[in-house]
Amino acid sequence: MKSKYLLVLGTVSLIGLPGAVLAHGATVEYRQVQAIEIDATYSGGQPMGNAQVTVYAPNNPAKPWLTGMTDPQGRFSFTPDPAQPGNWEVKVRQAGHGDLVTVPVREEIALSPSKTKESASLSRWVARGDRDYASKTQQVLLGAAGVWGFFGTALFFARRKPE
Amino acid sequence: MHIPDGIIDAPVILVGGYAVTGGLTWFCLDRINRRERDPQSKIPKAALLAATFFVVNAINIPVPPSSLHLVLNGMLGVVLGYYAFPAILVALFFEAIIFQHGGITTLGLNGMIMGFPALIAFYLFRWRSRFKLKEPLRTKVFAFLAGAGGVMIAAGIFTLTVILTITSDLDAQAERQATYVALALYGIPAVIEGIFTMMLASFLDRVKPGLLEGTLKVGEP
């Protein structure tokens, strides 16, 4: 008895559902665009989650074109305006830490809206609290040279003075 | 605590940072010149502690949500006195060019953020002679206060700088909140550095008290 009642109710709601959707007249279309994904991490490797992101378009580097926030994994993606090729600047900031990265958007990609599979793929740019100008090995070597410089200075001034 | 290049839009703040750091450098060098018969004699100690500061700053300790590193500016103040400021400035310069930790445009600002509290720590540690406490305890207490205070004053100046330079494109409230959370988190390295400075100062006090700068002799500037 109880199960029959439930069945009837279910049928009624199924009939009612498409009508309700149609009544709103919503259309959702899609097209593929080239997006830029920002991956922000602290120098220790932790993601910069919920950091504030400001995007500046090439034609007006003073006025923010878009503002947003990274997700808890430190990611943020946006679609640059294809009519504005050039260097897009993305600033990521949280509690005074952060970085400014320049994302070059090339003209040929910008002018031909991406239809091919290749150009539709997500471009990834990495923003770090400390930018990787040099590789890890280079940094370690440079750091060791720096430390040796301090020790050299110490040894130079600590040398025995001629009587 | 190192402010990187490109975060602060106001050139006035950057120039102001250089001005303050320039003034403090002059002040410290002048004091060294007046106090020391041979100003070069303490350069080895300053160079070694600058190397320590340089290395320690590059080691990150993961503390969610971000990561922290020890600063040791208070310890430098206790051990080096007026030499601490130039030592920190030199180390910051090398960090900026080698690790891109901090920046060249913000070097003045970072020198002020980390160097000025070192001087305060030095003065604080020196003040201990005015308090009537039993000796091993007195050095320990004041070394802890200097070590922890160095970090907390630096964190305070950093927070103030960050909050004063929130640009209009940012969600000011969210940035302010994140900065206050970061300020509270600096309590962790502050305690660690306080304990470290306390251990070091009490060791040096027993073994070679001459190595501690914060021992005030009568009539010294």
GROMACS .gro file of C-alpha atoms in nm:
model
  384
    1MET     CA    1   0.000   0.000   0.000
    2LYS     CA    2   0.267   0.243   0.100
    3SER     CA    3   0.492   0.160  -0.196
    4LYS     CA    4   0.212   0.218  -0.446
    5TYR     CA    5   0.154   0.566  -0.313
    6LEU     CA    6   0.520   0.652  -0.349
    7LEU     CA    7   0.523   0.526  -0.709
    8VAL     CA    8   0.235   0.753  -0.809
    9LEU     CA    9   0.398   1.050  -0.649
   10GLY     CA   10   0.723   0.978  -0.831
   11THR     CA   11   0.551   0.965  -1.169
   12VAL     CA   12   0.377   1.293  -1.111
   13SER     CA   13   0.695   1.470  -1.024
   14LEU     CA   14   0.870   1.327  -1.332
   15ILE     CA   15   0.601   1.466  -1.557
   16GLY     CA   16   0.614   1.799  -1.389
   17LEU     CA   17   0.992   1.840  -1.407
   18PRO     CA   18   1.071   1.912  -1.778
   19GLY     CA   19   0.788   2.159  -1.798
   20ALA     CA   20   0.926   2.361  -1.515
   21VAL     CA   21   1.271   2.375  -1.678
   22LEU     CA   22   1.128   2.479  -2.013
   23ALA     CA   23   0.934   2.755  -1.853
   24HIS     CA   24   1.261   2.934  -1.759
   25GLY     CA   25   1.381   2.923  -2.120
   26ALA     CA   26   1.750   2.890  -2.035
   27THR     CA   27   2.007   2.811  -2.300
   28VAL     CA   28   2.356   2.703  -2.224
   29GLU     CA   29   2.607   2.696  -2.506
   30TYR     CA   30   2.975   2.635  -2.505
   31ARG     CA   31   3.284   2.718  -2.701
   32GLN     CA   32   3.647   2.642  -2.642
   33VAL     CA   33   3.874   2.925  -2.543
   34GLN     CA   34   4.233   2.951  -2.435
   35ALA     CA   35   4.260   2.990  -2.064
   36ILE     CA   36   4.556   3.067  -1.840
   37GLU     CA   37   4.598   2.876  -1.518
   38ILE     CA   38   4.801   3.025  -1.237
   39ASP     CA   39   4.959   2.793  -0.984
   40ALA     CA   40   5.074   2.987  -0.677
   41THR     CA   41   5.294   2.827  -0.413
   42TYR     CA   42   5.507   2.951  -0.126
   43SER     CA   43   5.878   2.895  -0.151
   44GLY     CA   44   5.841   2.602   0.088
   45GLY     CA   45   5.607   2.433  -0.163
   46GLN     CA   46   5.276   2.489   0.014
   47PRO     CA   47   4.995   2.614  -0.210
   48MET     CA   48   4.896   2.977  -0.167
   49GLY     CA   49   4.528   2.905  -0.105
   50ASN     CA   50   4.269   3.184  -0.098
   51ALA     CA   51   4.525   3.441  -0.208
   52GLN     CA   52   4.407   3.749  -0.391
   53VAL     CA   53   4.471   3.760  -0.762
   54THR     CA   54   4.472   4.075  -0.974
   55VAL     CA   55   4.499   4.053  -1.352
   56TYR     CA   56   4.618   4.352  -1.556
   57ALA     CA   57   4.555   4.369  -1.931
   58PRO     CA   58   4.842   4.478  -2.163
   59ASN     CA   59   4.666   4.799  -2.272
   60ASN     CA   60   4.619   4.930  -1.919
   61PRO     CA   61   4.872   4.802  -1.668
   62ALA     CA   62   4.747   5.039  -1.400
   63LYS     CA   63   4.382   4.937  -1.381
   64PRO     CA   64   4.289   4.582  -1.274
   65TRP     CA   65   4.120   4.391  -1.555
   66LEU     CA   66   4.002   4.113  -1.329
   67THR     CA   67   4.027   4.033  -0.961
   68GLY     CA   68   3.971   3.699  -0.796
   69MET     CA   69   4.099   3.448  -0.549
   70THR     CA   70   4.299   3.128  -0.576
   71ASP     CA   71   4.133   2.803  -0.473
   72PRO     CA   72   4.267   2.613  -0.167
   73GLN     CA   73   4.521   2.444  -0.398
   74GLY     CA   74   4.660   2.783  -0.500
   75ARG     CA   75   4.515   2.766  -0.852
   76PHE     CA   76   4.340   3.038  -1.045
   77SER     CA   77   4.240   3.039  -1.409
   78PHE     CA   78   4.116   3.313  -1.636
   79THR     CA   79   4.055   3.368  -2.005
   80PRO     CA   80   4.243   3.668  -2.143
   81ASP     CA   81   4.065   3.894  -2.390
   82PRO     CA   82   4.176   3.763  -2.736
   83ALA     CA   83   4.161   4.118  -2.875
   84GLN     CA   84   4.449   4.217  -2.645
   85PRO     CA   85   4.765   4.024  -2.726
   86GLY     CA   86   5.073   4.115  -2.529
   87ASN     CA   87   5.199   4.078  -2.177
   88TRP     CA   88   4.928   4.015  -1.922
   89GLU     CA   89   5.037   4.072  -1.566
   90VAL     CA   90   4.906   3.862  -1.284
   91LYS     CA   91   4.968   3.962  -0.923
   92VAL     CA   92   4.912   3.710  -0.646
   93ARG     CA   93   4.922   3.844  -0.293
   94GLN     CA   94   4.844   3.709   0.051
   95ALA     CA   95   4.945   3.878   0.376
   96GLY     CA   96   5.213   4.079   0.198
   97HIS     CA   97   5.367   3.773   0.034
   98GLY     CA   98   5.328   3.700  -0.331
   99ASP     CA   99   5.459   3.766  -0.675
  100LEU     CA  100   5.392   3.938  -1.005
  101VAL     CA  101   5.413   3.718  -1.315
  102THR     CA  102   5.402   3.823  -1.676
  103VAL     CA  103   5.201   3.597  -1.907
  104PRO     CA  104   5.276   3.659  -2.276
  105VAL     CA  105   4.963   3.606  -2.489
  106ARG     CA  106   5.074   3.566  -2.849
  107GLU     CA  107   4.898   3.739  -3.133
  108GLU     CA  108   4.842   3.442  -3.364
  109ILE     CA  109   4.665   3.248  -3.094
  110ALA     CA  110   4.474   3.550  -2.984
  111LEU     CA  111   4.353   3.637  -3.334
  112SER     CA  112   4.237   3.289  -3.435
  113PRO     CA  113   3.993   3.164  -3.177
  114SER     CA  114   4.107   2.823  -3.069
  115LYS     CA  115   3.932   2.547  -3.255
  116THR     CA  116   4.209   2.289  -3.264
  117LYS     CA  117   4.264   2.053  -2.978
  118GLU     CA  118   4.617   2.178  -2.929
  119SER     CA  119   4.548   2.544  -2.864
  120ALA     CA  120   4.247   2.468  -2.653
  121SER     CA  121   4.466   2.305  -2.395
  122LEU     CA  122   4.517   2.494  -2.074
  123SER     CA  123   4.832   2.701  -2.051
  124ARG     CA  124   4.993   2.673  -1.713
  125TRP     CA  125   5.199   2.943  -1.556
  126VAL     CA  126   5.367   2.907  -1.228
  127ALA     CA  127   5.373   3.191  -0.978
  128ARG     CA  128   5.597   3.144  -0.679
  129GLY     CA  129   5.675   3.346  -0.375
  130ASP     CA  130   6.029   3.319  -0.498
  131ARG     CA  131   6.065   3.308  -0.873
  132ASP     CA  132   6.285   3.040  -1.023
  133TYR     CA  133   6.540   3.240  -1.212
  134ALA     CA  134   6.802   2.977  -1.149
  135SER     CA  135   6.772   2.602  -1.107
  136LYS     CA  136   6.791   2.442  -0.763
  137THR     CA  137   7.150   2.332  -0.820
  138GLN     CA  138   7.253   2.681  -0.927
  139GLN     CA  139   7.084   2.827  -0.623
  140VAL     CA  140   7.259   2.585  -0.388
  141LEU     CA  141   7.595   2.666  -0.552
  142LEU     CA  142   7.528   3.039  -0.535
  143GLY     CA  143   7.418   3.008  -0.173
  144ALA     CA  144   7.730   2.810  -0.084
  145ALA     CA  145   7.942   3.076  -0.258
  146GLY     CA  146   7.760   3.344  -0.058
  147VAL     CA  147   7.823   3.163   0.272
  148TRP     CA  148   8.187   3.111   0.180
  149GLY     CA  149   8.205   3.484   0.106
  150PHE     CA  150   8.096   3.557   0.463
  151PHE     CA  151   8.348   3.308   0.602
  152GLY     CA  152   8.619   3.453   0.379
  153THR     CA  153   8.541   3.799   0.512
  154ALA     CA  154   8.560   3.665   0.867
  155LEU     CA  155   8.890   3.490   0.802
  156PHE     CA  156   9.037   3.794   0.629
  157PHE     CA  157   8.966   4.022   0.924
  158ALA     CA  158   9.055   3.755   1.181
  159ARG     CA  159   9.400   3.689   1.034
  160ARG     CA  160   9.691   3.749   1.262
  161LYS     CA  161   9.808   4.104   1.228
  162PRO     CA  162  10.178   4.164   1.175
  163GLU     CA  163  10.337   4.290   1.492
  164MET     CA  164   5.866   3.861   0.642
  165HIS     CA  165   6.068   3.958   0.336
  166ILE     CA  166   5.863   4.186   0.111
  167PRO     CA  167   5.926   4.088  -0.253
  168ASP     CA  168   5.959   4.317  -0.552
  169GLY     CA  169   5.634   4.415  -0.721
  170ILE     CA  170   5.408   4.384  -0.419
  171ILE     CA  171   5.426   4.746  -0.309
  172ASP     CA  172   5.296   4.993  -0.564
  173ALA     CA  173   5.374   5.311  -0.372
  174PRO     CA  174   5.725   5.437  -0.458
  175VAL     CA  175   5.709   5.669  -0.155
  176ILE     CA  176   5.711   5.368   0.079
  177LEU     CA  177   6.006   5.209  -0.104
  178VAL     CA  178   6.209   5.532  -0.101
  179GLY     CA  179   6.109   5.587   0.262
  180GLY     CA  180   6.237   5.238   0.348
  181TYR     CA  181   6.572   5.316   0.188
  182ALA     CA  182   6.586   5.649   0.372
  183VAL     CA  183   6.522   5.489   0.714
  184THR     CA  184   6.769   5.207   0.645
  185GLY     CA  185   7.029   5.456   0.522
  186GLY     CA  186   6.987   5.664   0.835
  187LEU     CA  187   7.009   5.362   1.066
  188THR     CA  188   7.318   5.234   0.884
  189TRP     CA  189   7.488   5.571   0.934
  190PHE     CA  190   7.384   5.575   1.301
  191CYS     CA  191   7.519   5.224   1.364
  192LEU     CA  192   7.848   5.282   1.180
  193ASP     CA  193   7.893   5.608   1.368
  194ARG     CA  194   7.834   5.437   1.702
  195ILE     CA  195   8.075   5.157   1.611
  196ASN     CA  196   8.336   5.414   1.516
  197ARG     CA  197   8.298   5.595   1.846
  198ARG     CA  198   8.281   5.289   2.070
  199GLU     CA  199   8.548   5.066   1.922
  200ARG     CA  200   8.917   5.134   1.934
  201ASP     CA  201   8.959   4.895   1.641
  202PRO     CA  202   8.629   4.872   1.452
  203GLN     CA  203   8.767   4.596   1.229
  204SER     CA  204   8.825   4.361   1.520
  205LYS     CA  205   8.461   4.259   1.543
  206ILE     CA  206   8.405   4.212   1.171
  207PRO     CA  207   8.480   3.834   1.181
  208LYS     CA  208   8.200   3.783   1.436
  209ALA     CA  209   7.964   4.001   1.233
  210ALA     CA  210   8.049   3.815   0.910
  211LEU     CA  211   7.990   3.474   1.069
  212LEU     CA  212   7.655   3.578   1.213
  213ALA     CA  213   7.556   3.737   0.882
  214ALA     CA  214   7.622   3.394   0.726
  215THR     CA  215   7.403   3.233   0.995
  216PHE     CA  216   7.123   3.481   0.928
  217PHE     CA  217   7.157   3.421   0.553
  218VAL     CA  218   7.136   3.042   0.586
  219VAL     CA  219   6.861   3.032   0.849
  220ASN     CA  220   6.637   3.259   0.640
  221ALA     CA  221   6.653   3.012   0.351
  222ILE     CA  222   6.524   2.718   0.560
  223ASN     CA  223   6.147   2.704   0.550
  224ILE     CA  224   5.940   2.549   0.825
  225PRO     CA  225   5.595   2.452   0.699
  226VAL     CA  226   5.332   2.605   0.926
  227PRO     CA  227   4.989   2.596   0.761
  228PRO     CA  228   4.856   2.800   0.587
  229SER     CA  229   5.195   2.931   0.473
  230SER     CA  230   5.553   2.864   0.572
  231LEU     CA  231   5.779   3.039   0.818
  232HIS     CA  232   6.148   3.063   0.868
  233LEU     CA  233   6.354   3.170   1.166
  234VAL     CA  234   6.482   3.528   1.148
  235LEU     CA  235   6.737   3.542   1.433
  236ASN     CA  236   6.750   3.922   1.417
  237GLY     CA  237   6.705   3.948   1.795
  238MET     CA  238   6.992   3.704   1.850
  239LEU     CA  239   7.211   3.911   1.616
  240GLY     CA  240   7.129   4.221   1.816
  241VAL     CA  241   7.226   4.053   2.144
  242VAL     CA  242   7.555   3.915   2.015
  243LEU     CA  243   7.659   4.187   1.768
  244GLY     CA  244   7.516   4.509   1.908
  245TYR     CA  245   7.553   4.791   1.657
  246TYR     CA  246   7.719   4.554   1.410
  247ALA     CA  247   7.388   4.366   1.376
  248PHE     CA  248   7.226   4.623   1.149
  249PRO     CA  249   7.494   4.630   0.876
  250ALA     CA  250   7.529   4.249   0.903
  251ILE     CA  251   7.155   4.202   0.845
  252LEU     CA  252   7.158   4.448   0.557
  253VAL     CA  253   7.442   4.266   0.380
  254ALA     CA  254   7.274   3.928   0.433
  255LEU     CA  255   6.943   4.062   0.299
  256PHE     CA  256   7.119   4.194  -0.010
  257PHE     CA  257   7.267   3.851  -0.083
  258GLU     CA  258   6.932   3.680  -0.020
  259ALA     CA  259   6.766   3.913  -0.269
  260ILE     CA  260   7.017   3.855  -0.546
  261ILE     CA  261   7.080   3.483  -0.490
  262PHE     CA  262   6.745   3.340  -0.381
  263GLN     CA  263   6.511   3.622  -0.492
  264HIS     CA  264   6.402   3.617  -0.130
  265GLY     CA  265   6.297   3.975  -0.074
  266GLY     CA  266   6.396   4.215  -0.349
  267ILE     CA  267   6.628   4.495  -0.453
  268THR     CA  268   6.357   4.763  -0.464
  269THR     CA  269   6.238   4.652  -0.121
  270LEU     CA  270   6.585   4.609   0.032
  271GLY     CA  271   6.553   4.933   0.227
  272LEU     CA  272   6.215   4.835   0.358
  273ASN     CA  273   6.328   4.484   0.454
  274GLY     CA  274   6.640   4.626   0.620
  275MET     CA  275   6.416   4.844   0.831
  276ILE     CA  276   6.175   4.557   0.909
  277MET     CA  277   6.446   4.316   1.026
  278GLY     CA  278   6.736   4.542   1.122
  279PHE     CA  279   6.561   4.798   1.340
  280PRO     CA  280   6.421   4.532   1.580
  281ALA     CA  281   6.774   4.393   1.613
  282LEU     CA  282   6.882   4.730   1.754
  283ILE     CA  283   6.582   4.732   1.988
  284ALA     CA  284   6.673   4.379   2.102
  285PHE     CA  285   7.028   4.496   2.170
  286TYR     CA  286   6.907   4.790   2.381
  287LEU     CA  287   6.659   4.566   2.563
  288PHE     CA  288   6.931   4.315   2.647
  289ARG     CA  289   7.159   4.594   2.764
  290TRP     CA  290   6.892   4.731   2.996
  291ARG     CA  291   6.912   4.418   3.209
  292SER     CA  292   7.188   4.572   3.422
  293ARG     CA  293   6.930   4.815   3.563
  294PHE     CA  294   6.714   4.536   3.705
  295LYS     CA  295   6.786   4.372   4.035
  296LEU     CA  296   6.754   4.005   3.959
  297LYS     CA  297   6.979   3.710   4.033
  298GLU     CA  298   7.245   3.688   3.767
  299PRO     CA  299   7.202   3.370   3.564
  300LEU     CA  300   6.827   3.430   3.565
  301ARG     CA  301   6.854   3.794   3.460
  302THR     CA  302   7.062   3.723   3.149
  303LYS     CA  303   6.830   3.438   3.055
  304VAL     CA  304   6.511   3.641   3.093
  305PHE     CA  305   6.643   3.938   2.897
  306ALA     CA  306   6.797   3.721   2.626
  307PHE     CA  307   6.461   3.549   2.580
  308LEU     CA  308   6.281   3.884   2.562
  309ALA     CA  309   6.536   4.019   2.313
  310GLY     CA  310   6.523   3.708   2.093
  311ALA     CA  311   6.145   3.683   2.088
  312GLY     CA  312   6.097   4.060   2.077
  313GLY     CA  313   6.320   4.094   1.771
  314VAL     CA  314   6.088   3.867   1.574
  315MET     CA  315   5.765   4.016   1.705
  316ILE     CA  316   5.869   4.379   1.647
  317ALA     CA  317   5.978   4.283   1.296
  318ALA     CA  318   5.644   4.107   1.239
  319GLY     CA  319   5.467   4.418   1.370
  320ILE     CA  320   5.650   4.655   1.132
  321PHE     CA  321   5.591   4.408   0.848
  322THR     CA  322   5.219   4.391   0.925
  323LEU     CA  323   5.194   4.768   0.945
  324THR     CA  324   5.374   4.807   0.612
  325VAL     CA  325   5.153   4.549   0.443
  326ILE     CA  326   4.832   4.699   0.576
  327LEU     CA  327   4.933   5.052   0.480
  328THR     CA  328   5.010   4.942   0.125
  329ILE     CA  329   4.692   4.749   0.044
  330THR     CA  330   4.607   4.870  -0.304
  331SER     CA  331   4.251   4.954  -0.406
  332ASP     CA  332   4.227   4.650  -0.635
  333LEU     CA  333   4.252   4.415  -0.338
  334ASP     CA  334   3.979   4.301  -0.107
  335ALA     CA  335   4.116   4.504   0.183
  336GLN     CA  336   3.936   4.313   0.453
  337ALA     CA  337   4.050   3.970   0.334
  338GLU     CA  338   4.410   4.090   0.299
  339ARG     CA  339   4.401   4.252   0.642
  340GLN     CA  340   4.262   3.936   0.796
  341ALA     CA  341   4.525   3.717   0.628
  342THR     CA  342   4.795   3.956   0.753
  343TYR     CA  343   4.670   3.942   1.111
  344VAL     CA  344   4.664   3.561   1.098
  345ALA     CA  345   5.024   3.571   0.973
  346LEU     CA  346   5.117   3.807   1.256
  347ALA     CA  347   4.975   3.566   1.513
  348LEU     CA  348   5.167   3.279   1.352
  349TYR     CA  349   5.495   3.465   1.403
  350GLY     CA  350   5.448   3.384   1.770
  351ILE     CA  351   5.582   3.035   1.695
  352PRO     CA  352   5.927   3.138   1.563
  353ALA     CA  353   5.932   3.414   1.827
  354VAL     CA  354   5.920   3.159   2.108
  355ILE     CA  355   6.171   2.930   1.935
  356GLU     CA  356   6.413   3.218   1.878
  357GLY     CA  357   6.362   3.346   2.231
  358ILE     CA  358   6.463   3.007   2.371
  359PHE     CA  359   6.753   2.980   2.128
  360THR     CA  360   6.882   3.327   2.215
  361MET     CA  361   6.842   3.249   2.585
  362MET     CA  362   7.048   2.930   2.554
  363LEU     CA  363   7.316   3.100   2.346
  364ALA     CA  364   7.341   3.405   2.573
  365SER     CA  365   7.362   3.201   2.893
  366PHE     CA  366   7.626   2.977   2.734
  367LEU     CA  367   7.835   3.273   2.616
  368ASP     CA  368   7.787   3.447   2.949
  369ARG     CA  369   7.942   3.148   3.125
  370VAL     CA  370   8.212   3.066   2.869
  371LYS     CA  371   8.315   3.396   2.712
  372PRO     CA  372   8.112   3.696   2.826
  373GLY     CA  373   8.319   3.925   2.607
  374LEU     CA  374   8.142   3.784   2.303
  375LEU     CA  375   7.809   3.930   2.415
  376GLU     CA  376   7.770   4.286   2.294
  377GLY     CA  377   7.498   4.387   2.533
  378THR     CA  378   7.718   4.444   2.835
  379LEU     CA  379   7.707   4.811   2.914
  380LYS     CA  380   8.019   4.970   3.052
  381VAL     CA  381   7.997   5.299   3.233
  382GLY     CA  382   8.005   5.605   3.009
  383GLU     CA  383   7.945   5.421   2.683
  384PRO     CA  384   7.727   5.575   2.411
   0.00000   0.00000   0.00000
